C-alpha positions as YAML, in Angstrom:
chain: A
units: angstrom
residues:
- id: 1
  name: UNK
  ca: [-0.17, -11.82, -1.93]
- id: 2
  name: UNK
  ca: [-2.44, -9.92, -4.19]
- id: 3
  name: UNK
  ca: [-5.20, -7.41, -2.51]
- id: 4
  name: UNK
  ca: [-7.63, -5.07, -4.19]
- id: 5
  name: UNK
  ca: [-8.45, -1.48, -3.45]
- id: 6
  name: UNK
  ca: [-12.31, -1.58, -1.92]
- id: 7
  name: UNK
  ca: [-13.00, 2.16, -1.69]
- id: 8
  name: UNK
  ca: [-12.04, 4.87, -4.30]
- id: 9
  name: UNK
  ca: [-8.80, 6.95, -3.55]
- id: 10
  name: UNK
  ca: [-6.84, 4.61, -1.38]
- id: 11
  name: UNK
  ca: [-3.86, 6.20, -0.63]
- id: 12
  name: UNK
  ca: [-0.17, 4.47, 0.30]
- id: 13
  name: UNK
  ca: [2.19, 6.13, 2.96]
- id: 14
  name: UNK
  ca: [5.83, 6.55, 3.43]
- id: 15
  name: UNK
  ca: [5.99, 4.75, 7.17]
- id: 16
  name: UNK
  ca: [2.96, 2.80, 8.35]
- id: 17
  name: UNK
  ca: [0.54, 5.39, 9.90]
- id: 18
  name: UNK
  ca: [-2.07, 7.32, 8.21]
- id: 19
  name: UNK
  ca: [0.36, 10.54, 9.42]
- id: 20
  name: UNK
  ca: [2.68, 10.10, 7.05]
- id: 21
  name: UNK
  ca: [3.78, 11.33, 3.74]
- id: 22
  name: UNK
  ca: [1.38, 10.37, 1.12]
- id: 23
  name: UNK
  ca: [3.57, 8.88, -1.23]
- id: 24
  name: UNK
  ca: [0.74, 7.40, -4.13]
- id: 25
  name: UNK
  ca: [-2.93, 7.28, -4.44]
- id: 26
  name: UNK
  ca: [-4.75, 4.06, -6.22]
- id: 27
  name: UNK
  ca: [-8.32, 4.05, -7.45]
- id: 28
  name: UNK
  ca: [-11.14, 1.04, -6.42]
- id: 29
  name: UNK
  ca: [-10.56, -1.94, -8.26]
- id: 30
  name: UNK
  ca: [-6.67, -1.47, -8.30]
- id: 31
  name: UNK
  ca: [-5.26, -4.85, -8.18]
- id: 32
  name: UNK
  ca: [-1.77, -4.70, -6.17]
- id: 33
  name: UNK
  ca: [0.90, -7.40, -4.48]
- id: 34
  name: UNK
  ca: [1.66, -6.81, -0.96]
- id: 35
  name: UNK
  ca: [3.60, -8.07, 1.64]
- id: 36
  name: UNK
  ca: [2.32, -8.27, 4.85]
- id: 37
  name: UNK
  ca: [4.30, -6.31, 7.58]
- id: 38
  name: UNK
  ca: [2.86, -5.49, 11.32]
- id: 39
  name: UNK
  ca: [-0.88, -5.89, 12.19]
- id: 40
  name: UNK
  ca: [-3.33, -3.56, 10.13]
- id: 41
  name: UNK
  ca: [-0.49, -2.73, 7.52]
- id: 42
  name: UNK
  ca: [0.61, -4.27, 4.40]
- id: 43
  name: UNK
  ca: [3.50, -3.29, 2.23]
- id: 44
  name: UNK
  ca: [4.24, -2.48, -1.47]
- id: 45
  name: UNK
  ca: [7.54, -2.74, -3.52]
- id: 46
  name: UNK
  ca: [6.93, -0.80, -6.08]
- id: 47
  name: UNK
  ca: [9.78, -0.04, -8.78]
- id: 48
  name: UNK
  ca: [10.20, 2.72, -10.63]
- id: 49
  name: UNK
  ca: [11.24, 3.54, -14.95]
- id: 50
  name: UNK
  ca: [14.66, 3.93, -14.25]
- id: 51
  name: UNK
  ca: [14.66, 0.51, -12.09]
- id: 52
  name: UNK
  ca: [15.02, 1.59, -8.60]
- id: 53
  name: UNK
  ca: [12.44, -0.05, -6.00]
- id: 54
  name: UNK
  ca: [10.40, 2.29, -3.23]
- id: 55
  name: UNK
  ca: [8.86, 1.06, -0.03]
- id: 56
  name: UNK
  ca: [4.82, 1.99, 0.51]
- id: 57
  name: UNK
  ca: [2.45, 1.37, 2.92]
- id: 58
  name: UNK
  ca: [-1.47, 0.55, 2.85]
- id: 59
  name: UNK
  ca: [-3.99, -0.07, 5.83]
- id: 60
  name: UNK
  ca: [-5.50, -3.53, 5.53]
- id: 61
  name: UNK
  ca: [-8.67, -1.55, 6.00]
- id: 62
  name: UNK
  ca: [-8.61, 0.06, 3.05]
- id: 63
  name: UNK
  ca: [-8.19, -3.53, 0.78]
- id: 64
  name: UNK
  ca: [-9.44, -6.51, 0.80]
- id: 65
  name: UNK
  ca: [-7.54, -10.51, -0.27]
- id: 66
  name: UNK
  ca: [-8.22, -11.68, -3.66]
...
C-alpha cells in the first residue's frame, strides 16, 4: 500500500520500536510502499544499487494512507 510522510524528518528503524537503530530518515511529502506488519507499524522493502533488499520500519503515526 502506498503511505505518505505527514511530518518532516520521519525516520525508519531497524526492528519495530522507536529504540532501535535508525536505519533512514524521509522528509514530509515522501511517498513510500509499505507493508503492513503488527499494530502501529508498517514495513518497507527497500533495495539497494547493488540489488540487495533491507527490511525498515515506520510508526503508522508518523504517515498517513494515500
Amino acid at each position: 500500500m502506498k503511505v505518505e510522510v505527514s511530518s518532516g524528518a520521519v525516520k525508519t528503524y531497524a526492528r519495530p520500536s522507536k529504540r532501535a537503530i535508525i536505519v533512514n530518515e524521509y522528509t514530509k511529502g515522501a511517498e513510500l510502499t509499505v507493508y503492513h506488519f503488527i499494530k502501529g507499524w508498517y514495513e518497507l522493502r527497500p533495495v539497494d544499487v547493488d540489488g540487495i533488499m533491507n527490511t525498515e520500519f515506520i510508526s503508522s503515526e508518523d504517515v498517513n494512507l494515500i
